[in-house]
mmCIF file of C-alpha atoms in Angstrom:
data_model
loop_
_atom_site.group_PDB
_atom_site.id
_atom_site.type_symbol
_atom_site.label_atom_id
_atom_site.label_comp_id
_atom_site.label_asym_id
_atom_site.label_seq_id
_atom_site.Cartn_x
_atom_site.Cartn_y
_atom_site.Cartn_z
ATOM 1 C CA UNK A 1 118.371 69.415 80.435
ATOM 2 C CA UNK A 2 121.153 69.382 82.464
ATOM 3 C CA UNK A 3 121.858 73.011 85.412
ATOM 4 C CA UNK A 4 124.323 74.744 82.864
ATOM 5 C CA UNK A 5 121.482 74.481 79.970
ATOM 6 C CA UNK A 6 118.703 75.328 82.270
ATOM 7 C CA UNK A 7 120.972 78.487 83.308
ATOM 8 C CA UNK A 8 121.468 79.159 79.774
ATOM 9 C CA UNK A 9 118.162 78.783 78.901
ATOM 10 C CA UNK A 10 116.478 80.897 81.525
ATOM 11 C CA UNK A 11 119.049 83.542 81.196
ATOM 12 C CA UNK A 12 117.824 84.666 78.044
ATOM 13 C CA UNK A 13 113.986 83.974 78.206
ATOM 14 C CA UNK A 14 114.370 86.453 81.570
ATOM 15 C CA UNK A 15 115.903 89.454 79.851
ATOM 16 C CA UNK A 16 119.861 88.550 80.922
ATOM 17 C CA UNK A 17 122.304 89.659 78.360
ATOM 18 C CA UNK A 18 124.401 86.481 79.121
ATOM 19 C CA UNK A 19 124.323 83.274 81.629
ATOM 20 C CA UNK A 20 127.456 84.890 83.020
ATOM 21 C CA UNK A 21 125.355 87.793 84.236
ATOM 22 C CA UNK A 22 122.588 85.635 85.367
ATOM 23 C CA UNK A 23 124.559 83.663 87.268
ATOM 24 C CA UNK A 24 126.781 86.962 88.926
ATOM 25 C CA UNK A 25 123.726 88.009 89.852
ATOM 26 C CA UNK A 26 122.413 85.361 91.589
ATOM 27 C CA UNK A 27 125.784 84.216 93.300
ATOM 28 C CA UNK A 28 125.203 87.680 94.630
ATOM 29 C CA UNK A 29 122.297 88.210 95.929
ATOM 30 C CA UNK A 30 122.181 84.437 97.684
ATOM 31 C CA UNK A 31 126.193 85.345 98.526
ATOM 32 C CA UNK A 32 127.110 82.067 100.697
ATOM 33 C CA UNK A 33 122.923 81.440 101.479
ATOM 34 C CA UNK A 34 122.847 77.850 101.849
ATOM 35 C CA UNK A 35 119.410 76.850 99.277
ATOM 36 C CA UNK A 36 119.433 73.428 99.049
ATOM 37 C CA UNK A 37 116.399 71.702 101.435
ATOM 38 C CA UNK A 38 114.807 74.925 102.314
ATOM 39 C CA UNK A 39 111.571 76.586 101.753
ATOM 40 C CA UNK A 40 111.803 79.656 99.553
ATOM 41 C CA UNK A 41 109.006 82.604 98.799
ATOM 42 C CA UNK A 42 109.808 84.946 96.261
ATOM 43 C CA UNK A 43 107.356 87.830 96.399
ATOM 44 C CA UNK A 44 106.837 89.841 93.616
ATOM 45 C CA UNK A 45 108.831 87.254 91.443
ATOM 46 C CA UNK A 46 108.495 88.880 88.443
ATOM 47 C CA UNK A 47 109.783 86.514 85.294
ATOM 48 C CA UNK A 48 111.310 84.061 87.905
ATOM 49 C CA UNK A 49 114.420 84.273 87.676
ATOM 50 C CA UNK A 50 115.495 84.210 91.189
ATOM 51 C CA UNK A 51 112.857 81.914 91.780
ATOM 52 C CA UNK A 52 114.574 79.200 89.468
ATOM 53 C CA UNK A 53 117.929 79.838 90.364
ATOM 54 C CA UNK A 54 116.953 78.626 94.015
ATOM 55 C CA UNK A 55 114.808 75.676 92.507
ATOM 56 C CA UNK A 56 118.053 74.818 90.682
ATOM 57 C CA UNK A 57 120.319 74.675 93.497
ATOM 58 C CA UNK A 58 118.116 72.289 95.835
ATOM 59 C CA UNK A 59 115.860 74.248 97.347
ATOM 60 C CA UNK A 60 112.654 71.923 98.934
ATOM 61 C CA UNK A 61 110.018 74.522 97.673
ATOM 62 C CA UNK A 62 110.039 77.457 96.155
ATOM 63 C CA UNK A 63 106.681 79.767 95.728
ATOM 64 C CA UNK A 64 106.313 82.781 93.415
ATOM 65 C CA UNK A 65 103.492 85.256 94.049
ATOM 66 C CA UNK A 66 103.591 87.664 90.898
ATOM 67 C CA UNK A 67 99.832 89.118 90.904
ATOM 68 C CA UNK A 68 100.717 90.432 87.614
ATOM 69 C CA UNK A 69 96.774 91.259 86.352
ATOM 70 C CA UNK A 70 95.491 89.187 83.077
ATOM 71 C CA UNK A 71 96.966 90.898 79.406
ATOM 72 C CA UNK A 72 99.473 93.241 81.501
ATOM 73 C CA UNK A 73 102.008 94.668 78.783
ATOM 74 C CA UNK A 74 104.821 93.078 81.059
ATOM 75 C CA UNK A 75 103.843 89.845 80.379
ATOM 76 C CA UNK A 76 105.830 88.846 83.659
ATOM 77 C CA UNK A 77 103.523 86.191 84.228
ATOM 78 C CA UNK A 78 103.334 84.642 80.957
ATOM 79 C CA UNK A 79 107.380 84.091 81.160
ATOM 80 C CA UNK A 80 107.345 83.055 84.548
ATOM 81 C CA UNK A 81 104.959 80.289 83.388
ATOM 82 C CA UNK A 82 107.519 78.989 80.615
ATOM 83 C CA UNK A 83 110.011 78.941 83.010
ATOM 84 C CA UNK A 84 108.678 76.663 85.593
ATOM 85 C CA UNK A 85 106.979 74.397 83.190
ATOM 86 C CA UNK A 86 109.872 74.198 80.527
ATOM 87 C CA UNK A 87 112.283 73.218 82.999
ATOM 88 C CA UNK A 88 109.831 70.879 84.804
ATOM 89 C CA UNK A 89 110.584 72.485 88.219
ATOM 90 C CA UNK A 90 108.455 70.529 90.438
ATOM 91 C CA UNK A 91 109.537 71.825 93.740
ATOM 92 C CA UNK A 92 107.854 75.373 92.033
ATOM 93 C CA UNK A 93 104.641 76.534 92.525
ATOM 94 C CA UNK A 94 103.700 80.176 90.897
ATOM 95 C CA UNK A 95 100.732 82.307 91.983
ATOM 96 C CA UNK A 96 99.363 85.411 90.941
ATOM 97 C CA UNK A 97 97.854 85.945 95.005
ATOM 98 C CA UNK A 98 99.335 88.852 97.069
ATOM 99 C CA UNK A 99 101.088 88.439 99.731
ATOM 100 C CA UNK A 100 97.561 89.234 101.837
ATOM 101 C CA UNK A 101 95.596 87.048 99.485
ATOM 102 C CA UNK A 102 97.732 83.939 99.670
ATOM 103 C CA UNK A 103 96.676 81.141 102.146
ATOM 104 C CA UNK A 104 100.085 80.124 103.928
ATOM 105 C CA UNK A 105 100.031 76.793 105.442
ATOM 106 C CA UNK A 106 103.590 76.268 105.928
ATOM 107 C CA UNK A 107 106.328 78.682 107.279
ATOM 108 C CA UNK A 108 109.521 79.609 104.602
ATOM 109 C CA UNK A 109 113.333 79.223 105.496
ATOM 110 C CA UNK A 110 114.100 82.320 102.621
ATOM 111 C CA UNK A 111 112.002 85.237 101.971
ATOM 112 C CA UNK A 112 113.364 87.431 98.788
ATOM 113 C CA UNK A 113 112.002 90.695 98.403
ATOM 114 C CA UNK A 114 113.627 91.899 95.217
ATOM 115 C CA UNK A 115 113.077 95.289 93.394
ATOM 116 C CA UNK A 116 109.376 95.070 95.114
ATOM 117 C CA UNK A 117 108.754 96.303 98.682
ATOM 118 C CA UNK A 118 108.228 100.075 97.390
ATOM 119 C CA UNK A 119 105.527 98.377 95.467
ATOM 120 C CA UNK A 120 103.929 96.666 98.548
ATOM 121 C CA UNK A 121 101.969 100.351 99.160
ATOM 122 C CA UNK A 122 103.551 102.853 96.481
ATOM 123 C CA UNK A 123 101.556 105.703 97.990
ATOM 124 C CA UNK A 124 102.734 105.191 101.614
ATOM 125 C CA UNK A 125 106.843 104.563 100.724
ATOM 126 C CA UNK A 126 107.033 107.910 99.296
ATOM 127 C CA UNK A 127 106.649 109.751 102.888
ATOM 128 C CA UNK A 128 108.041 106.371 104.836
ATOM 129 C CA UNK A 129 110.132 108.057 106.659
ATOM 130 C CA UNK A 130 108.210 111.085 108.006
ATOM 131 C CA UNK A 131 104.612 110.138 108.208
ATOM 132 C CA UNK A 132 103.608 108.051 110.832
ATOM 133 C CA UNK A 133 100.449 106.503 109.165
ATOM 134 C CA UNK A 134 103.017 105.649 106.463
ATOM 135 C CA UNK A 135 105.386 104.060 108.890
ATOM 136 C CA UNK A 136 102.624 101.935 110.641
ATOM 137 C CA UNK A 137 101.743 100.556 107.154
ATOM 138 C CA UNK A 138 104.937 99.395 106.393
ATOM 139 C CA UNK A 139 105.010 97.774 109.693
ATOM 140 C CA UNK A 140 102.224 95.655 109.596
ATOM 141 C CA UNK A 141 103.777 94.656 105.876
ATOM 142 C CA UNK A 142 106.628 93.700 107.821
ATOM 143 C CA UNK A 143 104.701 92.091 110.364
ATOM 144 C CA UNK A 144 103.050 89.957 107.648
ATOM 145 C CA UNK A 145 106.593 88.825 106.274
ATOM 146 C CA UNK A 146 107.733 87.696 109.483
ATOM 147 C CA UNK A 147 104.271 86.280 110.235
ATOM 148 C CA UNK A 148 105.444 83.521 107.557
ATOM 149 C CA UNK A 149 108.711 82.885 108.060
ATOM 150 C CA UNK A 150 110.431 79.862 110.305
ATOM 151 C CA UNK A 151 112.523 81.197 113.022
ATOM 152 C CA UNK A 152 116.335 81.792 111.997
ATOM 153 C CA UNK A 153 114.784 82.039 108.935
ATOM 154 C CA UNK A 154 116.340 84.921 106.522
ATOM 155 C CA UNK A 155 114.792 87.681 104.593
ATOM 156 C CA UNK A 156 116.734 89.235 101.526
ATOM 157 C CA UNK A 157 115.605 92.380 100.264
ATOM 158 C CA UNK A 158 117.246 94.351 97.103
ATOM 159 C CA UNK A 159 115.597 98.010 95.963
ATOM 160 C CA UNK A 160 117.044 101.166 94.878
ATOM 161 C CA UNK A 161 118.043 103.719 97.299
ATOM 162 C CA UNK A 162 116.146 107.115 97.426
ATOM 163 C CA UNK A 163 119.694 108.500 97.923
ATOM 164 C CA UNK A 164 120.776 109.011 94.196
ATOM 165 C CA UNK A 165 123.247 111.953 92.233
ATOM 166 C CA UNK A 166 119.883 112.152 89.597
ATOM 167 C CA UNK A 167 117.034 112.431 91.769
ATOM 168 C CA UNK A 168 119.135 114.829 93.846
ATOM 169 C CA UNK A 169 119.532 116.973 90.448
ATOM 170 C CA UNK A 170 115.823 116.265 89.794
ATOM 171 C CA UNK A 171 116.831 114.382 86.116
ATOM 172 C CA UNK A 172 116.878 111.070 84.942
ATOM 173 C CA UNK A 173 119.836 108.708 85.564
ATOM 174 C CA UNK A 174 120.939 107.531 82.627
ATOM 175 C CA UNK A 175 121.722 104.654 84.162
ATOM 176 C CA UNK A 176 118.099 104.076 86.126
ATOM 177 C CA UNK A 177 115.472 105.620 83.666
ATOM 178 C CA UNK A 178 112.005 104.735 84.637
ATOM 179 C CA UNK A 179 113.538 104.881 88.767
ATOM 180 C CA UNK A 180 110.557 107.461 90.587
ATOM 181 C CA UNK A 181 113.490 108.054 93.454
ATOM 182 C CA UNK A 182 110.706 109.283 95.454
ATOM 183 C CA UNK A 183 109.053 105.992 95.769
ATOM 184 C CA UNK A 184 112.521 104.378 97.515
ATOM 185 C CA UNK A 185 113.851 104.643 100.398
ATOM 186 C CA UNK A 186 117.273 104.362 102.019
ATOM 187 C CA UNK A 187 118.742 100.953 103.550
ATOM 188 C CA UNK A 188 118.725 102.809 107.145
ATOM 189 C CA UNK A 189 115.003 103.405 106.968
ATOM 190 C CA UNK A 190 114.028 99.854 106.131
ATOM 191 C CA UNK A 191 116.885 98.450 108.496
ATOM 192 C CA UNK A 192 114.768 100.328 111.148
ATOM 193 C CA UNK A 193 111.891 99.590 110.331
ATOM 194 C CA UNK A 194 113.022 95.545 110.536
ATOM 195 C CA UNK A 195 114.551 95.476 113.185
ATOM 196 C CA UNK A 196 111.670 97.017 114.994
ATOM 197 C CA UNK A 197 109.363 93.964 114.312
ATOM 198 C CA UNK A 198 112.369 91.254 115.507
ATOM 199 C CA UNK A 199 114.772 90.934 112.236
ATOM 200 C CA UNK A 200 118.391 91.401 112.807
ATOM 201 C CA UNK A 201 120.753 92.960 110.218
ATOM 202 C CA UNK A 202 122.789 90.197 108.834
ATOM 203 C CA UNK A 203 124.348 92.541 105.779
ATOM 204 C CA UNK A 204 124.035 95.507 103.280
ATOM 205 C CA UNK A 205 126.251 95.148 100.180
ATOM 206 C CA UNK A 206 125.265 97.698 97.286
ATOM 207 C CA UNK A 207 125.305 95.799 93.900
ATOM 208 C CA UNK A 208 128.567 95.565 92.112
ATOM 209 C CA UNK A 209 128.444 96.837 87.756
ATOM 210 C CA UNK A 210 129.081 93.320 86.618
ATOM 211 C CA UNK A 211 131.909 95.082 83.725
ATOM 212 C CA UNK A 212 133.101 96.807 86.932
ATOM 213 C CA UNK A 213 133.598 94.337 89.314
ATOM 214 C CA UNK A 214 133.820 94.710 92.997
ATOM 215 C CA UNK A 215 135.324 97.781 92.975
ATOM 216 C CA UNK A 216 132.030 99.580 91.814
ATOM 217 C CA UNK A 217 130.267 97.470 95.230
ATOM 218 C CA UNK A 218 130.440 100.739 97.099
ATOM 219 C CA UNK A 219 128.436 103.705 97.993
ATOM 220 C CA UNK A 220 129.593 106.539 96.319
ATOM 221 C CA UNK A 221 129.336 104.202 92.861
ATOM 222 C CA UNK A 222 125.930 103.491 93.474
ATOM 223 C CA UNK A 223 125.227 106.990 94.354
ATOM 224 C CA UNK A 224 126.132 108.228 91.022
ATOM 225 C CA UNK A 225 124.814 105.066 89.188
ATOM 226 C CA UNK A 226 121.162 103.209 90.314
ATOM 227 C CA UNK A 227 121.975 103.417 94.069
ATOM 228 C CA UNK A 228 120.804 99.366 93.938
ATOM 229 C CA UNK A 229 121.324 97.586 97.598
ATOM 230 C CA UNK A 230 121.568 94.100 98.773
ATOM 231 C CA UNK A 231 120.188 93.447 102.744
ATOM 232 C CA UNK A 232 119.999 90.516 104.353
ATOM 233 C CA UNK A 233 117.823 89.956 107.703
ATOM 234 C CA UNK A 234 117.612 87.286 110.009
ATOM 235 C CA UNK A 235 114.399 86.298 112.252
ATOM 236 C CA UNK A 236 115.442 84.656 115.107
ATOM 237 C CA UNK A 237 111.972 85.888 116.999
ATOM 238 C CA UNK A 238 109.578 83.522 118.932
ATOM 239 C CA UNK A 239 106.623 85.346 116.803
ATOM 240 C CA UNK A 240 106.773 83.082 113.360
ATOM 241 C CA UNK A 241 104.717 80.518 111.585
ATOM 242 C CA UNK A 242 107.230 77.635 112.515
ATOM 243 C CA UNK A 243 106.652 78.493 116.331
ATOM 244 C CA UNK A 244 102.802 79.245 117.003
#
């Protein structure tokens, strides 16, 4: 199958309303992130749709941790698995481990944590930023993330902010549902929090409404849509897997 069938193809089976929004979304997220010959994780992959998108555009390796549990209603796994096997993406390999109950041998050029590092400890996000027992938990999770990675190596990580019109009303946002605003914190707090443990801010874009175009990229759009965020770290610390 040639790349603009694959794109087609996993497009639908990952719940995109068109390859042209796949794609978008992709382009963005990766922006100008060279893929081709690195090592990729994807934590909390979910149906894998990142995951193939950097298989597809050269990436060396590309692992998916998704410890989805056995009959979950999601069935995140179960799609991820069509995915990787339909396409015969042998550069893939899919796991249902953690991130603490994978074995790492190797260290990763690309780290994506997308719509997942609330769910890394959803009790301990929700006071992040004002509990220090919180705090400390979320830095040895960052610890652990930079633990794997090669130096220079870059860490993308995409999550709603807690900042939001609806949660500030206490309602639902029509445009965010199921979003527990409460369990998400703002792009300062995990910039901090980074940064602390040897990452340096590369970028923060907030997600653009693909009908909408770049204009809606901005924070008061967000603010009184899903308050989604795009940041981008960089590890150029002497305490990674590529330099023990």
């Amino acid at each position: 199958m040639e790349i603009q069938g694959q794109v087609n193809y996993i497009s639908s089976l990952v719940g995109y309303k068109t390859p042209a929004r796949y794609s978008a979304r992709a382009e963005f997220v990766f922006d100008t992130l060279e893929l081709k010959n690195k090592r990729v994780l994807d934590v909390g992959c979910g149906k894998g749709g990142l995951l193939a998108w950097a298989a597809l555009q050269g990436a060396a390796f590309v692992l998916g941790l998704e410890p989805e549990e056995e009959g979950a209603v999601g069935g995140s796994y179960a799609t991820l698995e069509k995915v990787v096997s339909t396409l015969s993406l042998d550069t893939v390999e899919i796991s249902r481990s953690t991130l603490d109950g994978y074995s790492f041998s190797k260290p990763f050029d690309i780290v994506i944590l997308y719509n997942v590092i609330n769910h890394l400890n959803e009790h301990a996000v929700v006071d992040l930023h004002s509990n220090p027992d919180s705090h400390n938990i979320f830095l040895g999770i960052a610890k652990k993330i930079r633990s794997v990675m090669a130096a220079n190596g870059v860490l993308i990580l995409a999550d709603a902010a807690r900042s939001n019109l609806w949660g500030d009303l206490g309602t639902k946002s029509p445009f965010a549902r199921t979003l527990e605003w409460r369990k998400h914190q703002n792009p300062a707090i995990w910039r901090a929090l980074f940064e602390h443990v040897g990452f340096r801010t590369l970028d923060l874009r907030w997600s653009q409404h693909y009908l909408l175009g770049k204009w809606s990229s901005n924070f008061l759009m967000r603010y009184v849509t899903s308050s989604h965020f795009v940041m981008r770290f960089i590890l150029n610390n002497e305490n990674t897997m590529g330099n023990r």
